[in-house]
Coordinates of C-alpha atoms and ligand atoms in Angstrom, one line a residue:
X1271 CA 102.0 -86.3 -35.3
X1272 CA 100.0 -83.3 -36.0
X1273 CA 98.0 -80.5 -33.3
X1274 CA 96.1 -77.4 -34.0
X1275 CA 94.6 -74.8 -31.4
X1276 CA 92.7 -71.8 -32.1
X1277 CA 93.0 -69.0 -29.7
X1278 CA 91.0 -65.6 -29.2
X1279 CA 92.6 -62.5 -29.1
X1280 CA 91.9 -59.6 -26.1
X1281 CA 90.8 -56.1 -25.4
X1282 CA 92.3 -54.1 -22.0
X1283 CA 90.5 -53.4 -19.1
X1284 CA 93.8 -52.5 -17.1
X1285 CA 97.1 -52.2 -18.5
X1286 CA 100.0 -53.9 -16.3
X1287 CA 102.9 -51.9 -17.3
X1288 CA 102.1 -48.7 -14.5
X1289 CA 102.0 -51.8 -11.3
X1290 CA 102.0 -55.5 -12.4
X1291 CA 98.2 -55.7 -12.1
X1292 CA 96.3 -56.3 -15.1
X1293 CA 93.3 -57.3 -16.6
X1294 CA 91.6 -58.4 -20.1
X1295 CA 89.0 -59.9 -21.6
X1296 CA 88.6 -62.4 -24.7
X1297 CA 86.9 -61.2 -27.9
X1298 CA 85.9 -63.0 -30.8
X1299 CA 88.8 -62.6 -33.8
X1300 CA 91.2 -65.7 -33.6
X1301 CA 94.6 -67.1 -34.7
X1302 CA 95.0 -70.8 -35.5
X1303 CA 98.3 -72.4 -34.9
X1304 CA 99.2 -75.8 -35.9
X1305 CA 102.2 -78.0 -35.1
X1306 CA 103.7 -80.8 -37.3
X1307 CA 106.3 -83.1 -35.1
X1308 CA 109.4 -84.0 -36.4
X1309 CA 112.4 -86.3 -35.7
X1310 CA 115.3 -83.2 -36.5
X1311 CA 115.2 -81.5 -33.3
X1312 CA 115.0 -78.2 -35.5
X1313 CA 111.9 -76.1 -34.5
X1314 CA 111.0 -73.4 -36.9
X1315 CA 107.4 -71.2 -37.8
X1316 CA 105.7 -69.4 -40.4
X1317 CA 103.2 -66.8 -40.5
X1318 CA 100.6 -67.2 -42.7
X1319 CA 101.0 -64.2 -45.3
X1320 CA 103.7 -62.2 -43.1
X1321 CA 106.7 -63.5 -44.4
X1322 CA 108.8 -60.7 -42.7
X1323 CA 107.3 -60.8 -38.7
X1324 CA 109.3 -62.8 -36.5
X1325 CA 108.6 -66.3 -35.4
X1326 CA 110.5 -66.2 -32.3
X1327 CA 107.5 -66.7 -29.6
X1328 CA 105.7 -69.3 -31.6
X1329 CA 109.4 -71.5 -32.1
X1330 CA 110.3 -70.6 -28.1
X1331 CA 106.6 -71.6 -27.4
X1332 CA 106.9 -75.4 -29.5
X1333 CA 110.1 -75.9 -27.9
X1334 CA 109.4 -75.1 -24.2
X1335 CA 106.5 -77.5 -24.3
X1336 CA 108.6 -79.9 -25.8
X1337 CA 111.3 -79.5 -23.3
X1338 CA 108.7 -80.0 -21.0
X1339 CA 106.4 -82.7 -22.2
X1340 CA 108.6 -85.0 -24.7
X1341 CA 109.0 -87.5 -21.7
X1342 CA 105.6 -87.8 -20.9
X1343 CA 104.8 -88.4 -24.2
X1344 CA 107.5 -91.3 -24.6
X1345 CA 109.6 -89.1 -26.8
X1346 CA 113.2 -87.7 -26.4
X1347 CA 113.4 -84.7 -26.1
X1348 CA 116.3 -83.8 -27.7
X1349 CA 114.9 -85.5 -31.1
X1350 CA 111.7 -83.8 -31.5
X1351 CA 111.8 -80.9 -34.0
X1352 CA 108.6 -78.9 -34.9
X1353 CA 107.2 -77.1 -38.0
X1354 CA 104.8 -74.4 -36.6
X1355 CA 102.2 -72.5 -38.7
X1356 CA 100.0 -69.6 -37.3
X1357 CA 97.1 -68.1 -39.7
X1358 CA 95.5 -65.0 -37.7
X1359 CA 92.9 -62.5 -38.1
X1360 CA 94.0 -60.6 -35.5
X1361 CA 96.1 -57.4 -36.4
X1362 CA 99.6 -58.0 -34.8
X1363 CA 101.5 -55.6 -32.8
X1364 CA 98.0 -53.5 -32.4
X1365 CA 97.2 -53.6 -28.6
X1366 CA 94.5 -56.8 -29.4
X1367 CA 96.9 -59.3 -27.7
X1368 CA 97.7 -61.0 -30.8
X1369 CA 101.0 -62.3 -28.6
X1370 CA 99.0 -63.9 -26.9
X1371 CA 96.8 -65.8 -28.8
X1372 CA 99.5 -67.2 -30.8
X1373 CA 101.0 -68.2 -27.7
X1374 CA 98.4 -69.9 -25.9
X1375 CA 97.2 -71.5 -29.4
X1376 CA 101.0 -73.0 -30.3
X1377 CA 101.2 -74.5 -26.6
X1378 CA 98.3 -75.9 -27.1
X1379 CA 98.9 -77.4 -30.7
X1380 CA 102.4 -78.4 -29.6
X1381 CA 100.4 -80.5 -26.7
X1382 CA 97.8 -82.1 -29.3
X1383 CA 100.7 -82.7 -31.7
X1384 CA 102.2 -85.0 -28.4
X1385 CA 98.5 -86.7 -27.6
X1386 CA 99.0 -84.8 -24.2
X1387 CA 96.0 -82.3 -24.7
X1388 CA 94.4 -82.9 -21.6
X1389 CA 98.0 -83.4 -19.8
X1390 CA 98.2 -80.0 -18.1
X1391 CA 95.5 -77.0 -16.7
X1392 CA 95.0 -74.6 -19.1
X1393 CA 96.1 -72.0 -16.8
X1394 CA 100.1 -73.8 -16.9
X1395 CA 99.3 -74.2 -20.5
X1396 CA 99.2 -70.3 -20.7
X1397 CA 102.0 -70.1 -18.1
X1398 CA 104.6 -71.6 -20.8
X1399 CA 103.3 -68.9 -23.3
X1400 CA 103.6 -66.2 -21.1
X1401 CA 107.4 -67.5 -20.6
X1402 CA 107.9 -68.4 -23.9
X1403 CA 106.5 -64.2 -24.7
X1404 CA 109.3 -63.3 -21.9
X1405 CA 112.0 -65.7 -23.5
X1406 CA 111.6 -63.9 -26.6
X1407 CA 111.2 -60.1 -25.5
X1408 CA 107.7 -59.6 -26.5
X1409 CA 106.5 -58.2 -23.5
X1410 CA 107.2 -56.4 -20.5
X1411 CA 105.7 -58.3 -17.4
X1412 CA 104.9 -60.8 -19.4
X1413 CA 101.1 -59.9 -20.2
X1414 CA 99.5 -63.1 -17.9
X1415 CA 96.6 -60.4 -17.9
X1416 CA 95.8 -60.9 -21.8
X1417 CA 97.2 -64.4 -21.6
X1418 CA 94.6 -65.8 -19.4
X1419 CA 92.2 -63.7 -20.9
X1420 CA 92.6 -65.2 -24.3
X1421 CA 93.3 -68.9 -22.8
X1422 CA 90.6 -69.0 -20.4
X1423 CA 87.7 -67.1 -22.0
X1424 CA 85.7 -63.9 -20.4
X1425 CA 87.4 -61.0 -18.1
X1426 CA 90.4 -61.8 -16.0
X1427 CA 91.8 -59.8 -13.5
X1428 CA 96.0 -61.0 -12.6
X1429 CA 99.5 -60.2 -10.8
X1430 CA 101.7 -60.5 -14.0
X1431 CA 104.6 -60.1 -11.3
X1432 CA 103.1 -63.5 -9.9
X1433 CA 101.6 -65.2 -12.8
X1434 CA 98.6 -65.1 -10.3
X1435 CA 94.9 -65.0 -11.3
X1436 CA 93.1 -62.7 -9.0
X1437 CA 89.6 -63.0 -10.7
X1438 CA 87.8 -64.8 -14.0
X1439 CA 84.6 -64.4 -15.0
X1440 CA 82.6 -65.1 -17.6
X1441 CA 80.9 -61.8 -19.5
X1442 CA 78.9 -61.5 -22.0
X1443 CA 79.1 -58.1 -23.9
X1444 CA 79.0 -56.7 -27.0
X1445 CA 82.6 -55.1 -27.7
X1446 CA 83.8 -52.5 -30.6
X1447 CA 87.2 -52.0 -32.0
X1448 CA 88.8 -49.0 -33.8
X1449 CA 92.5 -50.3 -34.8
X1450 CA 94.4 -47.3 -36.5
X1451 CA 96.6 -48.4 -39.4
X1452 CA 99.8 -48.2 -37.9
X1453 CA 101.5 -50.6 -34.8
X1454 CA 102.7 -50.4 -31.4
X1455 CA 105.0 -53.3 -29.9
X1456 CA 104.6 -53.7 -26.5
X1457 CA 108.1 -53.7 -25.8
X1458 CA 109.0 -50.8 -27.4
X1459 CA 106.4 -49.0 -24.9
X1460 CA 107.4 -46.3 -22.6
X1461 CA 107.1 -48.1 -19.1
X1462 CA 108.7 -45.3 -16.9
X1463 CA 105.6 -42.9 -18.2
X1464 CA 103.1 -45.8 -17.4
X1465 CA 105.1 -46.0 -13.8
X1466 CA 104.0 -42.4 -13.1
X1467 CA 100.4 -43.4 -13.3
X1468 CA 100.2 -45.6 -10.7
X1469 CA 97.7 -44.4 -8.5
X1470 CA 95.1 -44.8 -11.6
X1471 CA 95.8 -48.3 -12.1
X1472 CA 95.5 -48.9 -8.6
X1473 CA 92.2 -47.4 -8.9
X1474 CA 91.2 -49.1 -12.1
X1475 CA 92.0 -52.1 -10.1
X1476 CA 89.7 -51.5 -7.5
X1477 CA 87.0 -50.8 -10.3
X1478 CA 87.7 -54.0 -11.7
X1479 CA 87.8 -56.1 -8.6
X1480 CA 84.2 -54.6 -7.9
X1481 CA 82.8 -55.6 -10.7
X1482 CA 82.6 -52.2 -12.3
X1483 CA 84.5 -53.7 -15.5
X1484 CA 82.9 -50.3 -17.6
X1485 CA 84.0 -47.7 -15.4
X1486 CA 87.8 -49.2 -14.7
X1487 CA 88.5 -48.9 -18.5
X1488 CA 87.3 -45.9 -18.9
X1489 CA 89.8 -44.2 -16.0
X1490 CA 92.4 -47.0 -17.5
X1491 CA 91.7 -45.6 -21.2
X1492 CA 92.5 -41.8 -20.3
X1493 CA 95.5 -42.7 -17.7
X1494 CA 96.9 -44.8 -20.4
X1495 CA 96.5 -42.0 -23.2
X1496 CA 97.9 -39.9 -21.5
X1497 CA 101.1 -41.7 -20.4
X1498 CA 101.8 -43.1 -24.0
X1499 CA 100.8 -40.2 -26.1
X1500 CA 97.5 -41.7 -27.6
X1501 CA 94.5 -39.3 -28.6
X1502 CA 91.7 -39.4 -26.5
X1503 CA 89.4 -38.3 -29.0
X1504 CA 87.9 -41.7 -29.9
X1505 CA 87.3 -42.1 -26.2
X1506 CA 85.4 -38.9 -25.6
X1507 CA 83.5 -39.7 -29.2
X1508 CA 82.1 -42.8 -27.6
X1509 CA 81.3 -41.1 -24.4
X1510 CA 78.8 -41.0 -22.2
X1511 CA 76.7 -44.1 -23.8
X1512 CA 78.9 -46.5 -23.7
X1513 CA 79.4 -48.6 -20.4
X1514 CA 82.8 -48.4 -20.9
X1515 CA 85.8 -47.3 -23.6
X1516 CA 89.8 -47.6 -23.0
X1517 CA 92.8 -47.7 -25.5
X1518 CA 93.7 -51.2 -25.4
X1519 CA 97.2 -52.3 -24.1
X1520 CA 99.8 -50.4 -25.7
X1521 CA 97.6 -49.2 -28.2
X1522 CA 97.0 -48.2 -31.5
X1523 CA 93.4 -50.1 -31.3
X1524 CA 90.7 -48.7 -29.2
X1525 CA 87.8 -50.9 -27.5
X1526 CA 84.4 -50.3 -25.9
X1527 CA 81.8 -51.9 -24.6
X1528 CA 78.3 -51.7 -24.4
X1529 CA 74.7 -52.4 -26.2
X1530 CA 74.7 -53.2 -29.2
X1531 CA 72.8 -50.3 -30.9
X1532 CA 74.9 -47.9 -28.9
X1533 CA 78.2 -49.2 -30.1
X1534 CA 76.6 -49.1 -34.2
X1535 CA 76.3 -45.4 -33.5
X1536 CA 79.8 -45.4 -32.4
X1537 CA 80.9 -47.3 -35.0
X1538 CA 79.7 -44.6 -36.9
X1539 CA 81.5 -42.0 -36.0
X1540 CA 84.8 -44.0 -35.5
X1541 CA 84.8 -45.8 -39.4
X1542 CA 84.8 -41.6 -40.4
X1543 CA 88.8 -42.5 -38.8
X1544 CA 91.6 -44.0 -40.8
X1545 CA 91.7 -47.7 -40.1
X1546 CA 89.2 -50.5 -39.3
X1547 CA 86.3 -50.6 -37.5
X1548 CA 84.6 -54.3 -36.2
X1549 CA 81.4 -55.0 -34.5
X1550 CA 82.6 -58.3 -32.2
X1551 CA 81.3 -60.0 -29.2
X1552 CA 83.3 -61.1 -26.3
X1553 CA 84.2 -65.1 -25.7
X1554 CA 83.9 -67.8 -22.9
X1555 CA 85.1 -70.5 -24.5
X1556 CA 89.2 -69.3 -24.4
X1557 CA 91.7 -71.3 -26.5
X1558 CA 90.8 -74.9 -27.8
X1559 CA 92.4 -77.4 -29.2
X1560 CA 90.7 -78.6 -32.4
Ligands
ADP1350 N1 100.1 -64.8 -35.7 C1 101.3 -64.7 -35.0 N2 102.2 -65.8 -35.2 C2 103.4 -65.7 -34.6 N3 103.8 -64.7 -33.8 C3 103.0 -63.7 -33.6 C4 101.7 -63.6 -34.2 N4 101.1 -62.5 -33.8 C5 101.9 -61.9 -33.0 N5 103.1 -62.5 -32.9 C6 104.3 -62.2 -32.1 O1 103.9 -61.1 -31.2 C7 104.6 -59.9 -31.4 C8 103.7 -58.7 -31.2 O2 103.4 -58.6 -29.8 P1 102.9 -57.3 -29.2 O3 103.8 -56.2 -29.6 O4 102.7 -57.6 -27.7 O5 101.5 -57.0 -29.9 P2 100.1 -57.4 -29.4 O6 99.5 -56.3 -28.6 O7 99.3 -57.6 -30.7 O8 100.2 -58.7 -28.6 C9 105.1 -60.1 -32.8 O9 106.3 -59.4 -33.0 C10 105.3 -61.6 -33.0 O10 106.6 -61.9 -32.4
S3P1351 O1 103.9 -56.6 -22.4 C1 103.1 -56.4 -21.4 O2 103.5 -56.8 -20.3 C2 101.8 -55.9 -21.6 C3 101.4 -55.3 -22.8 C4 100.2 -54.5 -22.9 O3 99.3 -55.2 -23.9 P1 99.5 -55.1 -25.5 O4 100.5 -56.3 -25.8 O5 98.2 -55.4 -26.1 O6 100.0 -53.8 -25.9 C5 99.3 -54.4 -21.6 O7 98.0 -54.2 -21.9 C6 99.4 -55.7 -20.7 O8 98.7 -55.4 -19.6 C7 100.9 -55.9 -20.4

């Protein structure tokens, strides 16, 4: 019994890690997980050329929705081993939610492999990654924010503290992304610094809750370079034409938004940067199974 998923990855609108309250939304680069079922019990993953990065969140994702599911499916549990595989195109450890979208697709793959696609709401579906991401100390509040973003398509506004979705809509914008060639794991992120800024994120929540997606991560972008040390410089490079420009997550990557024309001129300035520089578009359709 095999699955497959393919899930988007994110850019940041708010980052949680200052009060719990996040929000994202779901851009067009992808990682593809799929699941092989076996009878050993044993559950292990591979990375598609990264034979190094740890598999951790992909094998605590297969065997939560096992743990979970098995029954329904007719199985025991206790026999049902996995072989996961993830192929991404989305940098990893980069502030692109690349967690995330490995999560959401594995769940999902794990729940094709057992015929149970349609078993469970998406939004559970990307409740198991986000615990799966906790299990395995990935994340800090467990980044529901980027997880729904990426499982459900368009902007979503959450209480990561809650697991609560607060707002999702759908948006249609072009998006462009400056990822520096180094990393930054979220959980290695200084969270007491982020703590000190929370009057901003309450603000960017606000922003974001109006509407004014553009504005919010802009006043997230410069809070959050601030607290974590980041340059601003890209940000003030794409500035005032864009609708809007933040450092996403826990960084290295930058992300703005706006019309297309606009955003080539940026991209002109920021491929002058070490790194890469893509043109993307954002997503509606969220994580699928295939
Ligand atoms: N393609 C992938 N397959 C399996 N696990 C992945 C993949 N991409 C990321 N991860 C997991 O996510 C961790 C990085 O998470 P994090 O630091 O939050 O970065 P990001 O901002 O990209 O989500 C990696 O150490 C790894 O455990
Ligand atoms: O681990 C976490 O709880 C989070 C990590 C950050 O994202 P990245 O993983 O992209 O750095 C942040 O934007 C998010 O709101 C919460």
């Amino acid at each position: 019994m095999d699955g497959r998923a393919v899930a988007p990855a994110a850019g940041t609108v708010l980052n949680a890690l200052a009060t719990g309250t996040g929000s994202a939304f779901a851009i067009d680069l992808e990682t593809t997980a799929t699941v092989k079922l076996t009878d050993d019990g044993e559950v292990d993953a591979e990375i598609a050329g990264q034979p190094d990065a740890d598999t951790t969140l992909v094998e605590r994702c297969a065997e939560l929705t096992i743990a979970e599911h098995a029954d329904a499916a007719g199985l025991d549990e206790t026999a049902v081993g996995a072989r996961v595989e993830t192929n991404s195109d989305v940098p990893m450890a980069s502030g692109l939610k690349s967690s995330s979208a490995a999560a959401n697709a594995t769940v999902l793959a794990t729940l094709d492999a057992l015929e149970l696609g349609d078993a469970l709401e998406r939004i559970d579906a990307c409740r198991l990654g986000v615990q799966a991401a906790r299990d395995a100390g990935v994340t800090v509040t467990g980044a529901f924010d980027d997880a729904s973003a990426s499982m459900l398509g368009g902007v979503t506004i959450t209480d990561n503290m809650a697991d609560e979705l607060l707002a999702h809509e759908e948006v249609d914008w072009h998006a462009l992304v400056y990822t520096p060639p180094e990393q930054s794991f979220s959980a290695d992120a200084d969270v007491s610094a982020c703590e000190r800024i929370a009057p901003m994120a309450d603000l960017v929540a606000e922003l974001a809750l109006d509407g004014r997606y553009g504005e919010a991560m802009t006043v997230n972008g410069f809070a959050f370079c601030g607290a974590l040390g980041f340059s601003a410089d890209p940000m003030v490079e794409a500035l005032p034409d864009v609708d809007g420009v933040s450092l996403s997550g826990t960084g290295p990557s930058y992300v703005a938004v706006g019309d297309r024309r606009t955003l080539e001129t940026v991209q002109d300035r920021w491929t002058e940067r070490d790194g890469t520089t893509r043109l993307l578009q954002t997503r509606t359709d969220g994580t699928q199974i295939q």
